[in-house]
PDB file of C-alpha atoms and ligand atoms in Angstrom:
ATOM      1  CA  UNK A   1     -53.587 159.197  61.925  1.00  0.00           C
ATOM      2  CA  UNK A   2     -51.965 162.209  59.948  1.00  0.00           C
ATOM      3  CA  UNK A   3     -54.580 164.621  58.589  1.00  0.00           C
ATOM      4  CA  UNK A   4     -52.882 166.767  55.872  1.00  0.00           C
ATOM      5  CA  UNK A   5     -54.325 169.811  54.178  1.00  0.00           C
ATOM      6  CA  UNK A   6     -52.245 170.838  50.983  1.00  0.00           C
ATOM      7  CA  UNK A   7     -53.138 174.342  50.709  1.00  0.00           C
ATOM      8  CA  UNK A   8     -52.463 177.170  48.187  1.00  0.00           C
ATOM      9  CA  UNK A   9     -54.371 179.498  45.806  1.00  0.00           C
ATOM     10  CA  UNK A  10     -54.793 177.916  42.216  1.00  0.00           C
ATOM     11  CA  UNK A  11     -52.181 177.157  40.338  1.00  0.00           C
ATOM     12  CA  UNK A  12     -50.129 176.945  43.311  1.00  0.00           C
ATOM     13  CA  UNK A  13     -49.148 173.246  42.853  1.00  0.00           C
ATOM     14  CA  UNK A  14     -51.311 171.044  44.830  1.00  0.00           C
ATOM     15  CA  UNK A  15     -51.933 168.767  42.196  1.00  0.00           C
ATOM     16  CA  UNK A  16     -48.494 168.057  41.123  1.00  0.00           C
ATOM     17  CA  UNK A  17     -47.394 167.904  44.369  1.00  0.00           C
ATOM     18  CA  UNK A  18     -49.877 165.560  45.721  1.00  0.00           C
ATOM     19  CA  UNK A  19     -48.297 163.552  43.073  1.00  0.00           C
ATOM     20  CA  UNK A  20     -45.062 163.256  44.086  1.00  0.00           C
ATOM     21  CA  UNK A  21     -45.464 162.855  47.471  1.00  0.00           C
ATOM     22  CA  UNK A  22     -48.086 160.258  47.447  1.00  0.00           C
ATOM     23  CA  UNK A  23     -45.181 158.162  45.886  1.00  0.00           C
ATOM     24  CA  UNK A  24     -43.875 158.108  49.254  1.00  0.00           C
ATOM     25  CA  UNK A  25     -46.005 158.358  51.303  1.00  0.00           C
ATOM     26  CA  UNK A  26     -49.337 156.045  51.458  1.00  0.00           C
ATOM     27  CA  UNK A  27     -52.225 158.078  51.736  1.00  0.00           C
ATOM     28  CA  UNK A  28     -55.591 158.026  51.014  1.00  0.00           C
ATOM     29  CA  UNK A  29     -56.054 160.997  48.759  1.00  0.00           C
ATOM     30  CA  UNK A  30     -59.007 163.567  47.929  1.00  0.00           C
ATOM     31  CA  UNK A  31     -58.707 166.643  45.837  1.00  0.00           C
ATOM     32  CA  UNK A  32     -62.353 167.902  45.588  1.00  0.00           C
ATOM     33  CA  UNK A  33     -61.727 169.456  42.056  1.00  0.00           C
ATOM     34  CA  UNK A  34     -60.815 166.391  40.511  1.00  0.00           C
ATOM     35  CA  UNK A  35     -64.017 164.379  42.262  1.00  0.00           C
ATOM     36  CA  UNK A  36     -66.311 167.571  40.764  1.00  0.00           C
ATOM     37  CA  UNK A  37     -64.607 167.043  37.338  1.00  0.00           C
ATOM     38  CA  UNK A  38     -65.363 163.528  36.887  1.00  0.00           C
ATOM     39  CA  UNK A  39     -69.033 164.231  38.097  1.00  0.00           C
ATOM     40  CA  UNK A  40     -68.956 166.537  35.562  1.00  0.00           C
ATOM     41  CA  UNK A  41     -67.546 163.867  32.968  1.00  0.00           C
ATOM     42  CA  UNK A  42     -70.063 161.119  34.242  1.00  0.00           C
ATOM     43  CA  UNK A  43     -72.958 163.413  33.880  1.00  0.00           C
ATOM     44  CA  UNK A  44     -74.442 162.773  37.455  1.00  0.00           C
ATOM     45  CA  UNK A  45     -76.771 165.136  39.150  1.00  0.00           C
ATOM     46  CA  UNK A  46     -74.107 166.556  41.168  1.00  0.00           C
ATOM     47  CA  UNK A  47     -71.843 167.231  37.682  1.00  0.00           C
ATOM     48  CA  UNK A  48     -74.650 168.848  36.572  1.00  0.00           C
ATOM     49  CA  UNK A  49     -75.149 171.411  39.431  1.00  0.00           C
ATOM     50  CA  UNK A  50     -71.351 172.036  39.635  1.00  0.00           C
ATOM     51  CA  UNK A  51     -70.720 172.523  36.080  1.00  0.00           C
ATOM     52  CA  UNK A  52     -71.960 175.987  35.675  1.00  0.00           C
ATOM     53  CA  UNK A  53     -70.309 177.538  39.168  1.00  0.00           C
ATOM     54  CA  UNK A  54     -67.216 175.441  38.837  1.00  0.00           C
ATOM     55  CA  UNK A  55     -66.974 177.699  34.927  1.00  0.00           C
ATOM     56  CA  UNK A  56     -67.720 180.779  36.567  1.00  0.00           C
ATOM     57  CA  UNK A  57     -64.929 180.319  38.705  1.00  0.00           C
ATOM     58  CA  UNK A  58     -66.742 180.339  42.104  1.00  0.00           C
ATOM     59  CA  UNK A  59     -67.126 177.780  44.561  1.00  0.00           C
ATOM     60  CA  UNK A  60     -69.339 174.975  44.771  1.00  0.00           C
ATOM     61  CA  UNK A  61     -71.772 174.756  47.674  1.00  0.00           C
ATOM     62  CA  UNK A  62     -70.282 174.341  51.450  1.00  0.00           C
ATOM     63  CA  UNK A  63     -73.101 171.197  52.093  1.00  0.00           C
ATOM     64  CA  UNK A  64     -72.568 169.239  49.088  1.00  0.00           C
ATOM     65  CA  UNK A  65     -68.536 169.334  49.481  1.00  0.00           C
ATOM     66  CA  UNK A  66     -68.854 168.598  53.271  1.00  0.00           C
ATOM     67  CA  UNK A  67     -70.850 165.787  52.548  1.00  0.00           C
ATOM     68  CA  UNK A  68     -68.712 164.259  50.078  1.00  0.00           C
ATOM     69  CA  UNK A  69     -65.659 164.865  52.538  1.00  0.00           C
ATOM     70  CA  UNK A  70     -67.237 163.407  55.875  1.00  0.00           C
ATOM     71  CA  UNK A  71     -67.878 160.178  53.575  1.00  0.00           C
ATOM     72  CA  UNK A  72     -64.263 160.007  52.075  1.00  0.00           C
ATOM     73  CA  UNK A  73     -62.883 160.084  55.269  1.00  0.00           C
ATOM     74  CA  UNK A  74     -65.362 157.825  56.841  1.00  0.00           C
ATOM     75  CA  UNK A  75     -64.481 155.354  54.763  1.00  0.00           C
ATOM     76  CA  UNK A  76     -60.362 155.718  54.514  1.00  0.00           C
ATOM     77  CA  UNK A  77     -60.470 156.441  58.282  1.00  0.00           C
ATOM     78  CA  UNK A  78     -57.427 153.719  59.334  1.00  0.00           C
ATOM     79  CA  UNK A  79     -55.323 155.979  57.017  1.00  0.00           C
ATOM     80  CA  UNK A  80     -53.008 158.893  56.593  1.00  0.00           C
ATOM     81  CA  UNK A  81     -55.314 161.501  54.707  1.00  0.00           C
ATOM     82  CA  UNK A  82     -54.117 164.259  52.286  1.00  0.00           C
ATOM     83  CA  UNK A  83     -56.571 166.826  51.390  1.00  0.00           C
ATOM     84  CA  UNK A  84     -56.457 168.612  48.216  1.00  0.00           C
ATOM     85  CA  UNK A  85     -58.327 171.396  47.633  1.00  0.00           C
ATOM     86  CA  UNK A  86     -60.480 171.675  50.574  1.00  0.00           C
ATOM     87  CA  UNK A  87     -61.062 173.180  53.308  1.00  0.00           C
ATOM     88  CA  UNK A  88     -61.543 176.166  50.760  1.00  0.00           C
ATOM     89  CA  UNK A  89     -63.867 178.202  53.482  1.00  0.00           C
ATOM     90  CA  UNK A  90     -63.963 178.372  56.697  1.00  0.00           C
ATOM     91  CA  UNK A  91     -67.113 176.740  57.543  1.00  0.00           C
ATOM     92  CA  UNK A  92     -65.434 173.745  55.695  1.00  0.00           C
ATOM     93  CA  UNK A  93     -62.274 174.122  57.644  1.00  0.00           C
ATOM     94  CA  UNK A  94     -64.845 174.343  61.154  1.00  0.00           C
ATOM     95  CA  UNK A  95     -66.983 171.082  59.819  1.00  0.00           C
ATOM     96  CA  UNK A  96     -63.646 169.140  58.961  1.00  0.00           C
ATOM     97  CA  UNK A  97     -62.553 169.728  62.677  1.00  0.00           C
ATOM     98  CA  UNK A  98     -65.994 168.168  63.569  1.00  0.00           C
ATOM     99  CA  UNK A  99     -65.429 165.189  61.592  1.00  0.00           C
ATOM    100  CA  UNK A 100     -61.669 164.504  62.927  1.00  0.00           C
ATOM    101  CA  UNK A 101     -63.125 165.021  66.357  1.00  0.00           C
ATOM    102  CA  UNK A 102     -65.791 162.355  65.555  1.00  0.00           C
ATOM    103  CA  UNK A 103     -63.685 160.050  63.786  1.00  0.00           C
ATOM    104  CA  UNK A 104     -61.079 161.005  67.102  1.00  0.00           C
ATOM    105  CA  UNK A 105     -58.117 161.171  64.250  1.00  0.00           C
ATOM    106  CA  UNK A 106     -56.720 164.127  65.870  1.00  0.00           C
ATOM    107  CA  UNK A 107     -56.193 167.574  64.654  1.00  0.00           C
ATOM    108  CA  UNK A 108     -55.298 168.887  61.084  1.00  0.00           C
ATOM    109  CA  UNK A 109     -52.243 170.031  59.516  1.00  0.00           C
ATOM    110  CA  UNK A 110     -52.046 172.661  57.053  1.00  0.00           C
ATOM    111  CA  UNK A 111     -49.142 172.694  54.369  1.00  0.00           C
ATOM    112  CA  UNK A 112     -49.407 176.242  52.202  1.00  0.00           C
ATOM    113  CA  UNK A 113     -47.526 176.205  48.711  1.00  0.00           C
ATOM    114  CA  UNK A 114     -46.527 180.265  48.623  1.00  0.00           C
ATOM    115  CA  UNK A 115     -46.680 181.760  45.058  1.00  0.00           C
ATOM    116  CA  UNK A 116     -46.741 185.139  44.431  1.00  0.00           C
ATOM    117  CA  UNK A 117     -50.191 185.967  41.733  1.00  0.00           C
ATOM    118  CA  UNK A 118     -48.316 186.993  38.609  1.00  0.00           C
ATOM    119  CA  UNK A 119     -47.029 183.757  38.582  1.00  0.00           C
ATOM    120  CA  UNK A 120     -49.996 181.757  39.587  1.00  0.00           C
ATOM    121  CA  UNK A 121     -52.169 183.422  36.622  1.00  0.00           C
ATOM    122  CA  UNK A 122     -48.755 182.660  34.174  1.00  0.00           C
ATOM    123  CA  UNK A 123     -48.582 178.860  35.258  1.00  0.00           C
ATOM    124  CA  UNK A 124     -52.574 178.855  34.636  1.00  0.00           C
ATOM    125  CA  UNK A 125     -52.855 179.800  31.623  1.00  0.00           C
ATOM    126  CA  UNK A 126     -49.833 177.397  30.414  1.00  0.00           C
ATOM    127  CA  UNK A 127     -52.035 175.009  32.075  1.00  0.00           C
ATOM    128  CA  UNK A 128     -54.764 176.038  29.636  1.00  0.00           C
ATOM    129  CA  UNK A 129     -53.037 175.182  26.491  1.00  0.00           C
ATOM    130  CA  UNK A 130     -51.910 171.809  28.004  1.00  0.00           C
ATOM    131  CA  UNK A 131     -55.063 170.345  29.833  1.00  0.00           C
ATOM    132  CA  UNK A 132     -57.813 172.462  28.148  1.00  0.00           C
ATOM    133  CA  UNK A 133     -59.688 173.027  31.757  1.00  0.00           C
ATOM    134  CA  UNK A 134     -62.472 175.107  30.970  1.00  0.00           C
ATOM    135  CA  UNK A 135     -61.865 176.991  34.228  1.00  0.00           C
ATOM    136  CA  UNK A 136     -58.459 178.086  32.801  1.00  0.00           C
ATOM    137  CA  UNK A 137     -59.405 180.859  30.877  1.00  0.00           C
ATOM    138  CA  UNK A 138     -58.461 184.780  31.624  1.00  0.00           C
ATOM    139  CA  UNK A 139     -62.081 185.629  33.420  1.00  0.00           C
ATOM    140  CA  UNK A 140     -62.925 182.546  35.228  1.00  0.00           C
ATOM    141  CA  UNK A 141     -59.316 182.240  36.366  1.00  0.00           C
ATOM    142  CA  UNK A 142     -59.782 185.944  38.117  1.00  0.00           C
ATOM    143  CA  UNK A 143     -63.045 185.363  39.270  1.00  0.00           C
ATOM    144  CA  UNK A 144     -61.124 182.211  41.274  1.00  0.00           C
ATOM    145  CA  UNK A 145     -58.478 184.532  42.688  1.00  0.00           C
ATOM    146  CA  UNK A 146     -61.072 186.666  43.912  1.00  0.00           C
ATOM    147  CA  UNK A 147     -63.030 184.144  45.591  1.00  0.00           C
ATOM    148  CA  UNK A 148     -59.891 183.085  47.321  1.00  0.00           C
ATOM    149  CA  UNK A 149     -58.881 185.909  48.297  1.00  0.00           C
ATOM    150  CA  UNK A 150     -62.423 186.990  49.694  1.00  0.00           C
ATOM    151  CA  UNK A 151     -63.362 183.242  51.395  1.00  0.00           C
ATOM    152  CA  UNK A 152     -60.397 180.863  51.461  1.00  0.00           C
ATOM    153  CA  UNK A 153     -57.695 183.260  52.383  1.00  0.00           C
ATOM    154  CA  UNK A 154     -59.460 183.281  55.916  1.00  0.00           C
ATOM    155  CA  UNK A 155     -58.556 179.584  56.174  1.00  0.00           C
ATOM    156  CA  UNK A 156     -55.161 179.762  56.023  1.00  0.00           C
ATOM    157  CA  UNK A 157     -56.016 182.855  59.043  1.00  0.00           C
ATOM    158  CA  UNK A 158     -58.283 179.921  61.086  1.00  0.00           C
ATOM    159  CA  UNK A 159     -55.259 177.569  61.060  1.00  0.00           C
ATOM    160  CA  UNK A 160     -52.940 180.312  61.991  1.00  0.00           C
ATOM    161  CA  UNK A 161     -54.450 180.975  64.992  1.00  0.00           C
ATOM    162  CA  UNK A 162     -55.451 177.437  66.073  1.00  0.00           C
ATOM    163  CA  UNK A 163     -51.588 176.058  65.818  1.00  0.00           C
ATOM    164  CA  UNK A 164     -50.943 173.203  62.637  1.00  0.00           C
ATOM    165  CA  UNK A 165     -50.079 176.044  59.802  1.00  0.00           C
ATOM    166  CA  UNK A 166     -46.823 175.933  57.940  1.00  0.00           C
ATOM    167  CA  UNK A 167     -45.827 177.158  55.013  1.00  0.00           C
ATOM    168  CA  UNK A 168     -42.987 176.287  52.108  1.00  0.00           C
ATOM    169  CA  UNK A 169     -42.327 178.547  49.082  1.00  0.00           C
ATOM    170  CA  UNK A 170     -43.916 176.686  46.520  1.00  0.00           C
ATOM    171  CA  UNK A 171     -43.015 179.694  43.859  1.00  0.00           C
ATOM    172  CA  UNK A 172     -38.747 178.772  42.928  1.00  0.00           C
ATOM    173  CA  UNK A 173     -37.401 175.881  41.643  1.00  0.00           C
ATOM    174  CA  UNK A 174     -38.794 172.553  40.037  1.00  0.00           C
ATOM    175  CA  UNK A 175     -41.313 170.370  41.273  1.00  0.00           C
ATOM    176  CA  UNK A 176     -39.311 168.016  41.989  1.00  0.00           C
ATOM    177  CA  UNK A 177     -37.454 170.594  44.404  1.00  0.00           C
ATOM    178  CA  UNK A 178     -40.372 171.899  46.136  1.00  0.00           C
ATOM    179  CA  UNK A 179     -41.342 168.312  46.513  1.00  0.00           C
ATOM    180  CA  UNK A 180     -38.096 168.139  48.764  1.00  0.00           C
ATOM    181  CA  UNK A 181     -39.270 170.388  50.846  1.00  0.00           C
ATOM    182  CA  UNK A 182     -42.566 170.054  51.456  1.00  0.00           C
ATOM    183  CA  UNK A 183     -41.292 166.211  52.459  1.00  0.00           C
ATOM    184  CA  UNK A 184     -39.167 167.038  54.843  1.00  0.00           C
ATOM    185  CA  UNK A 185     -42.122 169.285  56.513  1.00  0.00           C
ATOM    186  CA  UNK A 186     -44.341 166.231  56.189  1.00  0.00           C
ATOM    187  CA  UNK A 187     -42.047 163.445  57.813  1.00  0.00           C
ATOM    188  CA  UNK A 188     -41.708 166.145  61.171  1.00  0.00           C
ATOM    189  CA  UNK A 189     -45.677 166.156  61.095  1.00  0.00           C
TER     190      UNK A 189
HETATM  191  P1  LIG B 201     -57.729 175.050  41.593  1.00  0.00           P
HETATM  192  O1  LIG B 201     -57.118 174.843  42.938  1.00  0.00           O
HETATM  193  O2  LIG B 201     -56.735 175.060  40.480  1.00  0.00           O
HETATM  194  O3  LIG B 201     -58.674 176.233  41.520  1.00  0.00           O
HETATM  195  P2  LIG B 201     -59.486 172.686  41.903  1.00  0.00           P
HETATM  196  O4  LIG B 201     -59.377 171.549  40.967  1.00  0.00           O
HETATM  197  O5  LIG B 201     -59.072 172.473  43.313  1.00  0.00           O
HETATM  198  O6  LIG B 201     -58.649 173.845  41.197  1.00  0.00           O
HETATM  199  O7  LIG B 201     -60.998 173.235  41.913  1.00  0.00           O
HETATM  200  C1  LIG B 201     -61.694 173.563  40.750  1.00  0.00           C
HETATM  201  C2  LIG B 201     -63.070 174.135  41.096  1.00  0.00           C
HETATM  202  O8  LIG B 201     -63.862 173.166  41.791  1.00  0.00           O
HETATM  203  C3  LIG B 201     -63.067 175.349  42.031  1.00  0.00           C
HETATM  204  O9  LIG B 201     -62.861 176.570  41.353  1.00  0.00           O
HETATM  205  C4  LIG B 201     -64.464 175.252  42.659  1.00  0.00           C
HETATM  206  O10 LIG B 201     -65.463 175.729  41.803  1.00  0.00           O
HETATM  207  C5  LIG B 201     -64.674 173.756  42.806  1.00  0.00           C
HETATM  208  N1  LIG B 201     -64.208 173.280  44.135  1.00  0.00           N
HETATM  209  C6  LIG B 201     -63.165 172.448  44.364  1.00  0.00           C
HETATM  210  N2  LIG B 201     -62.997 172.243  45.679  1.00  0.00           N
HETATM  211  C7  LIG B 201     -63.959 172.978  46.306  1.00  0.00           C
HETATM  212  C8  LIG B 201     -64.303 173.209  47.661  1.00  0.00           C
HETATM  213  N3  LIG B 201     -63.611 172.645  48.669  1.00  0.00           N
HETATM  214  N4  LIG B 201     -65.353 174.044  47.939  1.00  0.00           N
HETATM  215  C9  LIG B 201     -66.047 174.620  46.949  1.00  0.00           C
HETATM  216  N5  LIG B 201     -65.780 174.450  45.653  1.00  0.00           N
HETATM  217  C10 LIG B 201     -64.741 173.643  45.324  1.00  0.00           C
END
């Protein structure tokens, strides 16, 4: 069983990516942001905790997205998985190796979309005026680049070192381009 982390600071593309390739490819699918959202939406005890942090711009607690993880993948575990959005520290990135060694699915894969940060904070706030995602706003969308530079920045480091990193440019040409490359690095995975 593939285990596929789409990686890449925010605004990098994960989302719309994960889009296009799950048209081709059947797998179950997990972007941690979107799950906190709709907590958020539902008003659940967990949307309630995340709310706040998630507005700041930091990250939600390592136990509570571990925990929602492990069960995700417990229960999609006779399929290709595509992560979005986590590992986003590397005491995720050293529990997810704990579950795929449990689950005996084999090691992860990490796919990094590169965009340069001028960029990233351009195609956020775009995003802004489109979506309206509270976390799109100047501040909050700063406070995110520094927390991935200062905790999820490492990951990309952890998978360098343990073999399974690649990386695409994820910065020129459409979507639907970058989508043509980051396919053909997923059907030699
Ligand atoms: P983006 O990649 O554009 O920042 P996401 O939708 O992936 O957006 O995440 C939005 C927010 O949800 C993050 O800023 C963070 O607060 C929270 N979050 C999502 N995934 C994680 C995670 N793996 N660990 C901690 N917090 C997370």
């Amino acid at each position: 069983m593939r285990n596929i982390i789409l990686f890449g600071a925010p605004g990098a593309g994960k989302g719309t990516q994960s889009a296009i390739i799950r048209e081709k490819f059947d797998f179950a699918y997990i972007s941690t942001g979107e799950i906190l959202r709709n907590e958020i939406k539902n008003g659940t005890e967990l949307g309630k905790k995340a709310e706040e942090i998630i507005n700041r711009g930091e990250l939600v607690s390592d136990d509570i997205i571990v925990g929602m993880i492990k069960s995700f993948i417990s229960a999609n575990n006779n399929k290709d998985l595509l992560l979005d959005g986590f590992p986003r520290t590397v005491k995720q990135a050293e529990a997810l190796d704990e579950i795929l060694n449990s689950l005996q699915r084999g090691e992860a894969k990490v796919v990094e979309l590169e965009v340069n940060k001028n960029v990233l904070m351009q195609r956020l706030l775009k995003r802004a005026e489109i979506e309206g995602r509270k976390d799109d706003n100047e501040q909050t969308i700063r406070e995110r680049f520094n927390q991935y530079d200062a905790k999820t920045a490492a990951v990309a480091e952890y998978y360098k070192k343990k073999g399974g990193y690649i990386s695409i440019d994820g910065e020129h040409g459409t979507p639907q381009e970058i989508s043509v490359k980051l396919i053909e690095v997923l059907e030699k995975l």
